[in-house]
XYZ file of C-alpha atoms in Angstrom:
498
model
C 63.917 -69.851 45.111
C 62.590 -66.774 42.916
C 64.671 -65.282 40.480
C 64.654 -61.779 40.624
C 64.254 -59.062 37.901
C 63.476 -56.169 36.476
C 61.563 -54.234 33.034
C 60.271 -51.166 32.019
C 56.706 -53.009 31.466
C 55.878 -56.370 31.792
C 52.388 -57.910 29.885
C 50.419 -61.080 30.952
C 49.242 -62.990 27.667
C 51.012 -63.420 24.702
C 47.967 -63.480 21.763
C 46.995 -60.841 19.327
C 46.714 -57.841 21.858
C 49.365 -58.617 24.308
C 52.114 -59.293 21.005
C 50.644 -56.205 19.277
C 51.226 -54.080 22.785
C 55.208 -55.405 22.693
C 56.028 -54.555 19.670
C 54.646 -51.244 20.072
C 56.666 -50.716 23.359
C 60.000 -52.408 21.776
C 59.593 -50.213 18.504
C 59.662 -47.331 20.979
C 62.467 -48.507 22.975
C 61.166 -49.752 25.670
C 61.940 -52.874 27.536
C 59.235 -54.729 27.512
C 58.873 -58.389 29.343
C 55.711 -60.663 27.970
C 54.592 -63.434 30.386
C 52.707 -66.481 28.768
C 51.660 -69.322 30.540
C 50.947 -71.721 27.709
C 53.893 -73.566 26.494
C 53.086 -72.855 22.474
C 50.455 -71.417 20.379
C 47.968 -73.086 19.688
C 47.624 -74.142 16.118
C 43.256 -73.007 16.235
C 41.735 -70.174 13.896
C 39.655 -69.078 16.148
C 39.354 -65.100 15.773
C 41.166 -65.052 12.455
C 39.050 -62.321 10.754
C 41.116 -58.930 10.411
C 38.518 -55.852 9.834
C 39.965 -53.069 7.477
C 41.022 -50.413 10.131
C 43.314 -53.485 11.379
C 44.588 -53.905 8.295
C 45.418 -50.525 8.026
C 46.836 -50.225 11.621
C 49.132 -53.062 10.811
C 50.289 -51.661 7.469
C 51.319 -48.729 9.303
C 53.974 -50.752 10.879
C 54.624 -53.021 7.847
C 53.150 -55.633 9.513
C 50.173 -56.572 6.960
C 52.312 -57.687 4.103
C 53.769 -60.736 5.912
C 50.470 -61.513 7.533
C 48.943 -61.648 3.936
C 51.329 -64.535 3.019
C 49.015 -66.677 5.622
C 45.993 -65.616 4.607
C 43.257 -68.247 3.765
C 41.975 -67.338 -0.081
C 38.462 -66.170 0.221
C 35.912 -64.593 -2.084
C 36.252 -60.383 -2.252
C 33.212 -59.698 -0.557
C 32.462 -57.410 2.232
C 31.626 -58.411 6.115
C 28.531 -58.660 7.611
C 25.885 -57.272 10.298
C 24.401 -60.479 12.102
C 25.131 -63.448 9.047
C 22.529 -61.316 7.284
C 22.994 -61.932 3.647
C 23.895 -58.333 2.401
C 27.471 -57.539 2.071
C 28.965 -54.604 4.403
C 30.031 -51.988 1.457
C 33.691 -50.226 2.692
C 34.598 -48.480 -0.155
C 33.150 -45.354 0.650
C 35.573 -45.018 3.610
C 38.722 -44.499 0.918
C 39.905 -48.008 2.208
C 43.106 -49.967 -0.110
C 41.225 -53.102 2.248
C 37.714 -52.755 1.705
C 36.891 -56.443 2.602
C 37.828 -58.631 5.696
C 41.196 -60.923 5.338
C 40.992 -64.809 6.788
C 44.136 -65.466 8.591
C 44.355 -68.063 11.270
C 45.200 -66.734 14.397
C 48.165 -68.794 15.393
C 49.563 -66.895 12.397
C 48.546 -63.635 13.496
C 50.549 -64.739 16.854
C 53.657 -66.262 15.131
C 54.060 -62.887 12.842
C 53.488 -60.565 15.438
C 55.691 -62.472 18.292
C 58.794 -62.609 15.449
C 58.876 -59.203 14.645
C 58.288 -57.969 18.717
C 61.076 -60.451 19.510
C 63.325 -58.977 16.663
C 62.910 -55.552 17.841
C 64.066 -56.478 21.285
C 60.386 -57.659 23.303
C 61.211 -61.027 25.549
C 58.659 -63.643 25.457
C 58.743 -65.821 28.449
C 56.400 -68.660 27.956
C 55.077 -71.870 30.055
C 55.381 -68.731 32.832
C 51.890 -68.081 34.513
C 51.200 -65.504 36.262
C 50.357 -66.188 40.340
C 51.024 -62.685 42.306
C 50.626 -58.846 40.949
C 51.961 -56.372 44.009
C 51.038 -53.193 42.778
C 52.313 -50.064 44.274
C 53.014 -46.186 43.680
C 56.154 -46.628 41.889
C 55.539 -49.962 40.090
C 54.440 -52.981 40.559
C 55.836 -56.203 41.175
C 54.911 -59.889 39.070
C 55.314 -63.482 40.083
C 54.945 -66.093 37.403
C 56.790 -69.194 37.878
C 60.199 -69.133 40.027
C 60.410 -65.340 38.451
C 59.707 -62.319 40.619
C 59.753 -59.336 38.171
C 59.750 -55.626 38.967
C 58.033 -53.530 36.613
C 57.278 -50.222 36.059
C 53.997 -50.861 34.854
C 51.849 -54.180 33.863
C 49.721 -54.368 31.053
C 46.884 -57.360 31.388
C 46.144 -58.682 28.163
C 45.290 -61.983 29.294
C 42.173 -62.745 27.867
C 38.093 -62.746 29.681
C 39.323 -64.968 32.500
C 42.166 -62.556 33.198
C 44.085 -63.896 36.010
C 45.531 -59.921 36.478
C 42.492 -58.895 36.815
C 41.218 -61.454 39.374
C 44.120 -61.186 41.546
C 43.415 -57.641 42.113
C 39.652 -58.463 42.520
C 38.577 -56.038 39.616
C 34.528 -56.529 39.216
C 33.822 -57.308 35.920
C 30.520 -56.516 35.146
C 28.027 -57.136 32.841
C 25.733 -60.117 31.517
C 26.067 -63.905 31.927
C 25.642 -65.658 28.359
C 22.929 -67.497 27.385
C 23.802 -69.599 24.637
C 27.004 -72.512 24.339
C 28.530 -73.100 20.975
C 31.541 -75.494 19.955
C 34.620 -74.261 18.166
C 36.582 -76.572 16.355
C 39.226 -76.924 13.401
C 38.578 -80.179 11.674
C 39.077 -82.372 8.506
C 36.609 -84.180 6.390
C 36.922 -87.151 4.828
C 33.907 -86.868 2.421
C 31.367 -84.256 1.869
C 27.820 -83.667 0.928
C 26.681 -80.944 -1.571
C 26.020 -78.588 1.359
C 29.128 -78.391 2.113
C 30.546 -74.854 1.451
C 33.244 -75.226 -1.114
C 34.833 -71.617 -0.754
C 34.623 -68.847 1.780
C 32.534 -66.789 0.766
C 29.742 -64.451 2.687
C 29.055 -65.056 6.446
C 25.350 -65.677 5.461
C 26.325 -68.388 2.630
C 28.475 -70.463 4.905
C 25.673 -70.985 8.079
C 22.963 -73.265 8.364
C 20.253 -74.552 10.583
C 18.776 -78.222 10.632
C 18.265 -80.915 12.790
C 18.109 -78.148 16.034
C 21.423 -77.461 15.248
C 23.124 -73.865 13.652
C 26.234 -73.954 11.676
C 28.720 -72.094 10.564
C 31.369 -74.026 8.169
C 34.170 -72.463 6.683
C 36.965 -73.993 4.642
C 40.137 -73.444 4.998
C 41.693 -75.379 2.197
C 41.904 -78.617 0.589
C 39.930 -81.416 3.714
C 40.216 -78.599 6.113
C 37.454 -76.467 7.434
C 36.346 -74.380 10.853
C 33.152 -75.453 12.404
C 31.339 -73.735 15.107
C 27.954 -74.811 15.878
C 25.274 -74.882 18.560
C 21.908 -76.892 20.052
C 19.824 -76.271 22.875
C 21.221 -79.326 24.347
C 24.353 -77.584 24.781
C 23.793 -74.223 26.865
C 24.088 -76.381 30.346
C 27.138 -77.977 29.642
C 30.435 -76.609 31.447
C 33.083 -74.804 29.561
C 35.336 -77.047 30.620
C 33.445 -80.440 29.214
C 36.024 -81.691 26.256
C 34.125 -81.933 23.352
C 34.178 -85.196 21.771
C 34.612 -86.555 18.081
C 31.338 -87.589 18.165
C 29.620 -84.353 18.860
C 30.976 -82.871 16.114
C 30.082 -85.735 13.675
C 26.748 -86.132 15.371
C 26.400 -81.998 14.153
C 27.988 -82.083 10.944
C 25.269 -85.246 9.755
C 22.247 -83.519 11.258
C 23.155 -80.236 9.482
C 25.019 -81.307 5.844
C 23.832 -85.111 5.712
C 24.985 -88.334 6.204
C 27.482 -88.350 3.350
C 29.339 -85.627 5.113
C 32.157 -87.946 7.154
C 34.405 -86.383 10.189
C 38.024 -87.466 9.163
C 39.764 -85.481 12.225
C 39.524 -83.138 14.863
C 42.472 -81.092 15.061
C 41.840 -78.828 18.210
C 38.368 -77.898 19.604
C 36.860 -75.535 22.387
C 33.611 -74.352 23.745
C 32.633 -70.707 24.109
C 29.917 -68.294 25.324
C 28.112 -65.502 24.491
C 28.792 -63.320 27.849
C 29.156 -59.406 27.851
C 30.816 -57.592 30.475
C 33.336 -54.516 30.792
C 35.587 -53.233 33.068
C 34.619 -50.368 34.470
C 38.299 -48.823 34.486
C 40.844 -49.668 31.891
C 43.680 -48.602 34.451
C 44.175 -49.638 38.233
C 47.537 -47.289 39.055
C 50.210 -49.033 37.857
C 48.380 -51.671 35.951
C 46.106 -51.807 32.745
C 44.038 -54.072 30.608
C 43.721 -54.347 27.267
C 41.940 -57.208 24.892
C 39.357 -59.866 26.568
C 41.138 -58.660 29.609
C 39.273 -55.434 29.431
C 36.359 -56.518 27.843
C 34.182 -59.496 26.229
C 31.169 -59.815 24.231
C 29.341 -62.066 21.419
C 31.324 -63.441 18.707
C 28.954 -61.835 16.190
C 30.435 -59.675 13.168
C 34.531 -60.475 13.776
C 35.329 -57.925 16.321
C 37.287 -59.839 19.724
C 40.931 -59.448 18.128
C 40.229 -56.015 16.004
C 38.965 -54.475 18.999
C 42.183 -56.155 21.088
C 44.710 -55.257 18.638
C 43.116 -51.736 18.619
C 44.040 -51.187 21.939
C 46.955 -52.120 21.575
C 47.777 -49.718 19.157
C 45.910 -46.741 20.909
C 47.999 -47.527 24.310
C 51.174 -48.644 22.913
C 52.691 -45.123 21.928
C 50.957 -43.780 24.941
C 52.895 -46.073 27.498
C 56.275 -45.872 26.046
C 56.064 -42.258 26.168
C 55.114 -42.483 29.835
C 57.783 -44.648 30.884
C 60.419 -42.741 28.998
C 58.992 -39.215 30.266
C 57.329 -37.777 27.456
C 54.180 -37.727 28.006
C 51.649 -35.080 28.717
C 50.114 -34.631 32.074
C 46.903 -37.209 31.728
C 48.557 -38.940 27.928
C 48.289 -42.236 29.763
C 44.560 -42.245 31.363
C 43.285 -41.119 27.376
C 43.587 -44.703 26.437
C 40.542 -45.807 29.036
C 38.802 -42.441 28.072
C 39.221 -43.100 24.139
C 38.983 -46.586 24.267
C 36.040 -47.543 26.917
C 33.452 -46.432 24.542
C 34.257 -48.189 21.582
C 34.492 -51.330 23.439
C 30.957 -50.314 25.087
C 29.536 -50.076 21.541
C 31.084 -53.208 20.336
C 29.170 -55.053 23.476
C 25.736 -52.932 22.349
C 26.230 -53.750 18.830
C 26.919 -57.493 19.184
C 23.885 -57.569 21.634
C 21.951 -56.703 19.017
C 23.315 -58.949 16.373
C 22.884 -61.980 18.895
C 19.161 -60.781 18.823
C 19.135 -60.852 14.995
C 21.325 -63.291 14.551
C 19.142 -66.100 16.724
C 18.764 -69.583 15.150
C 15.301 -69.893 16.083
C 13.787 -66.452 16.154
C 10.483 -65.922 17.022
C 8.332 -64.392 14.663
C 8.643 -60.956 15.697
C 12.620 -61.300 15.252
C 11.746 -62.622 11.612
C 10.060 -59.887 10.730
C 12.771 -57.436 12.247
C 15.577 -59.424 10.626
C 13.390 -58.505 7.224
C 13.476 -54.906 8.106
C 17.190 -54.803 8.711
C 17.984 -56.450 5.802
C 15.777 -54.071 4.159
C 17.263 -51.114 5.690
C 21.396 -52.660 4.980
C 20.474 -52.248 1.286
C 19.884 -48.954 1.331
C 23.272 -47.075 0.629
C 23.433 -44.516 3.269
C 22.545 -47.619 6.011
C 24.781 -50.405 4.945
C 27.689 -47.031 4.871
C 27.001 -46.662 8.525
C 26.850 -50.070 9.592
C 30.308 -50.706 7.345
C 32.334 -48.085 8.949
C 30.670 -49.577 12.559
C 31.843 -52.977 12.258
C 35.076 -52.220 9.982
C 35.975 -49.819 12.329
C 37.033 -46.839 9.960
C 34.467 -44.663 11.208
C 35.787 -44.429 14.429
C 36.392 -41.107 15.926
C 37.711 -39.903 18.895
C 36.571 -37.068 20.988
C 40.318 -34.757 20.595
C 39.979 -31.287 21.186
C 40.092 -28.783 18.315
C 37.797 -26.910 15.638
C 38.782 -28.692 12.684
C 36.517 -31.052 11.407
C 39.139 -33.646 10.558
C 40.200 -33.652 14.337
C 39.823 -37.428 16.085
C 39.449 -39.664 12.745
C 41.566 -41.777 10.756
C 43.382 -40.590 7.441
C 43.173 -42.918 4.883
C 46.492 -44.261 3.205
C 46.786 -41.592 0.257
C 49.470 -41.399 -2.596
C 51.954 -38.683 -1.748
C 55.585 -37.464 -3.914
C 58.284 -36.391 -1.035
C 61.238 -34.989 -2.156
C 62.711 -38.825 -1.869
C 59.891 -39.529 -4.280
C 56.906 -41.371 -4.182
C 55.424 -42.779 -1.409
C 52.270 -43.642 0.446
C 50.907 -42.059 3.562
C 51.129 -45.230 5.670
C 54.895 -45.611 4.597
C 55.595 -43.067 6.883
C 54.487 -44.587 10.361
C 57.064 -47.533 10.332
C 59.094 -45.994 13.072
C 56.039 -45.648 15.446
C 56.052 -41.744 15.097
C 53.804 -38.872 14.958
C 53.873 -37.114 11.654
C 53.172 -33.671 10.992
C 52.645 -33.439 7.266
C 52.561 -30.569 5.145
C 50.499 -30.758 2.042
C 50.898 -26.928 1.175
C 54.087 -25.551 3.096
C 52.710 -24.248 5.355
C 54.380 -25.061 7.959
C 57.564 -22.477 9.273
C 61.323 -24.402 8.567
C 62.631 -22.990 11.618
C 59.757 -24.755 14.119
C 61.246 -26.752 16.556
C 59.406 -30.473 17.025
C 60.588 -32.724 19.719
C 61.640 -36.549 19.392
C 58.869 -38.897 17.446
C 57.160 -35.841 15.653
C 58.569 -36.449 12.419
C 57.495 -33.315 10.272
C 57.475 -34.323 6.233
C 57.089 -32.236 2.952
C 54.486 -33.618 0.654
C 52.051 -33.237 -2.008
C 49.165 -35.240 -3.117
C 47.267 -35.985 -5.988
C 44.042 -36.611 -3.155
C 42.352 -34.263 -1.250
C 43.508 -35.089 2.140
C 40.928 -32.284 3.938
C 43.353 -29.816 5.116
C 46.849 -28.062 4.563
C 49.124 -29.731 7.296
C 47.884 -32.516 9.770
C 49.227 -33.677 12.739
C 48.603 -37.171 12.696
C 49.385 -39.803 15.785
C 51.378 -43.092 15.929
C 48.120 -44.626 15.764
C 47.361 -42.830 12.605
C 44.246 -40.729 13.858
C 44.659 -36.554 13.154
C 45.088 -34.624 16.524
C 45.555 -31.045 14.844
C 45.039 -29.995 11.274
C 44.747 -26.126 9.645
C 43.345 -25.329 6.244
C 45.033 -22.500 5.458
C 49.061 -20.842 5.790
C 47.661 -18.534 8.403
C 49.719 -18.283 12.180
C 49.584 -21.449 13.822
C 52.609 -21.972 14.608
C 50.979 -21.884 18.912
C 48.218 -23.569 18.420
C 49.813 -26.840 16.655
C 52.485 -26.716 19.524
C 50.117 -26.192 22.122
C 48.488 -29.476 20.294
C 51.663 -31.658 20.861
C 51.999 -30.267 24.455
C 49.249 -31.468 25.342
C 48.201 -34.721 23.468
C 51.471 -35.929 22.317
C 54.510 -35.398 24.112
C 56.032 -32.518 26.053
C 58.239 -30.113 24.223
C 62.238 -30.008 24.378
């Protein structure tokens, strides 16, 4: 017999995007159900790589400082554009995390599922999702014996989305053509090849024996292998892979003296790309793998999820509590399909450059690129691209700060000083004024919070508007009238006025 309930919103898939998405709703206050059908997390690194805009994202909500307790130590050295051996320079972007952190994912999960659970999220796990009944009001889940009424479902279930398949969502796109093997593993001797700290994507991969490599360590015998061979690409997804693949690899690629002392968990992956057309379906959206998948090329799957998450998280809650603008809730597939759609082009292009065995015209294109990444204007461009802090969305309005990020500047309140991403904690807009020039008497309604500040940076303009997820919808440059247009700004992209 089904037990029956109900939620404000109910998600499918408890990883990075899905745990990211609850908090976001439970910060706001709403009550927010996640369904997971594994029983635990599972203890593999797999996309542990956090890109700067993350980290910024997360410090917003004070999130980064406990994640950076798990972090694997690494060299300081800046990401890369296909393993090509030139590091991605952030600093121009005005970045306090100019270079990508290491940090398991399991731990990514664990930090992000404590703090959504403290703030009032339910995780239901070893709970699989088997019927979605979606309909004008809601939509109804069954996982397990629980039938759950919801008034909205969020898929973040990852690129074999059962959500999406039970609604019979196309997923288009293009079949991979290449197998690899993910595993976490410890060695129980090593050869001189072996990388001995993380360092640079280029320094850490290798070709030999028809294999490629990529070996990183993680700490004292422990290290993350993912490699592939030719051998591989007909093999099903599904085939376990066996200790003696990986020690087969790991002695063709870093000799014989290099011994396989455990495997700890292992997977195999592709190198599909395909994209949902729609990032809503009425009642129901997708978010993460869910929504979209793509090459593993450059650390972009869980930036790109948690991303989402942030973009629809503030956007949902203020649709279920009745805040939001006419049209809030269908930005997040208009702002958010195209950055996905240039992660997919991007990676395509890395999985040209990237090739183990290129041909010689991809050679001599990989020595162009590289060419082209050392040139400071180029490896700028390419930095903000796969760091994400050149990201921009298409809001309406004239200024020229309008749509991008604000980076985390020193400010002095009248409670002292402070730091621009100190003031996001609750999950609220800000409107800050840098030059008072905004009226005392102007009314704001809930979640705007307006603050008083000065700044020993340039921020770009006198007052800014800035959203939950810490991107400017309205700015002015001056103390002339505008009191109409920054409230006509909130109407319409932010919630509707009391």
């Amino acid at each position: 017999m089904l037990t029956e309930s109900t939620t404000e919103v109910v998600i499918a898939g408890a990883g990075p995007t899905g745990l990211t998405l609850a908090y976001e709703l439970a910060l706001a206050g709403v009550e927010t159900l996640v369904l997971e059908k594994l029983p635990q997390r599972i203890e593999q690194v797999k996309g542990g790589g956090i890109q700067p805009r993350t980290a910024e994202l997360l410090e917003l909500r004070g999130l980064l400082e406990p994640l950076l307790r798990r972090a694997v130590s690494r060299d300081a050295v800046g990401g890369h554009f296909a393993a090509l051996p030139v590091p991605l320079d952030c600093s121009p972007w005005g970045t306090r995390h100019p270079f990508p952190l290491a940090i398991p994912q399991w731990e990514i999960e664990a930090v992000l599922e404590e703090r959504a659970v403290a703030t009032g999220a339910r995780v239901l796990r070893e709970t699989t999702v088997s019927g979605v009944e979606p309909d004008r009001d809601g939509v109804v889940v069954t996982a397990g014996g629980l039938r759950v009424r919801a008034g909205y479902l969020v898929a973040c279930d990852g690129g074999h989305s059962t959500v999406r398949k039970l609604l019979g969502l196309p997923f288009p796109g293009r079949p991979g053509t290449h197998q690899a093997v993910l595993a976490d593993i410890r060695l129980s001797a090593v050869s001189p090849l072996v990388p001995r700290q993380m360092g640079h994507m280029s320094t850490l991969t290798r070709h030999a024996g028809g294999y490629w490599s990529m070996l990183v360590p993680l700490g004292g015998d422990r290290y993350r292998i993912t490699f592939g061979h030719a051998d591989q690409t007909d093999l099903d997804r599904d085939t376990p892979v066996t200790h003696e693949e990986i020690a087969i690899a790991l002695r063709a690629v870093y000799g014989e003296e290099t011994t396989l002392g455990a495997v700890d968990n292992s997977s195999r992956f592709g190198d599909a790309t395909r994209q949902l057309e729609h990032y809503r379906a009425g009642r129901v959206l997708f978010g993460g793998d869910a929504a979209h998948i793509h090459p593993p090329l450059g650390g972009q799957g869980l930036n790109l999820g948690i991303q989402d998450a942030f973009n629809l998280g503030w956007k949902l809650a203020a649709t279920v509590q009745g805040r939001a603008p006419s049209g809030l809730l269908d930005s997040y597939h208009t702002e958010r399909h195209p950055v996905a759609a240039q992660v997919l082009h991007h990676t395509s292009a890395q999985r040209v450059l990237a090739d183990p065995n290129p041909t010689e015209d991809v050679a001599a294109l990989r020595e162009i690129v590289i060419g082209l990444l050392r040139l400071p204007d180029a490896n700028r461009h390419i930095a903000g691209l796969m760091s994400g802090l050149s990201l921009r969305y298409p809001l309406s309005g004239d200024h020229p700060l309008t749509g991008q990020r604000v980076p985390d500047a020193d400010l002095v309140t009248e409670a002292g000083a402070t730091r621009l991403s100190a003031l996001f904690g609750s999950g609220h807009a800000v409107l800050l004024d840098l030059a008072g020039t905004v009226p005392a008497d102007l009314r704001l309604p809930p979640r705007v919070d307006l603050v008083r500040a000065t700044s020993p940076a340039d921020l770009g303009a006198a007052a800014l508007l800035i959203r939950p997820d810490g991107y400017v919808s309205w700015a002015t440059d001056g103390s002339a009238d505008h009191g109409d247009t920054l409230l006509a700004t909130i109407a319409g992209d932010l919630a509707t006025m009391p």
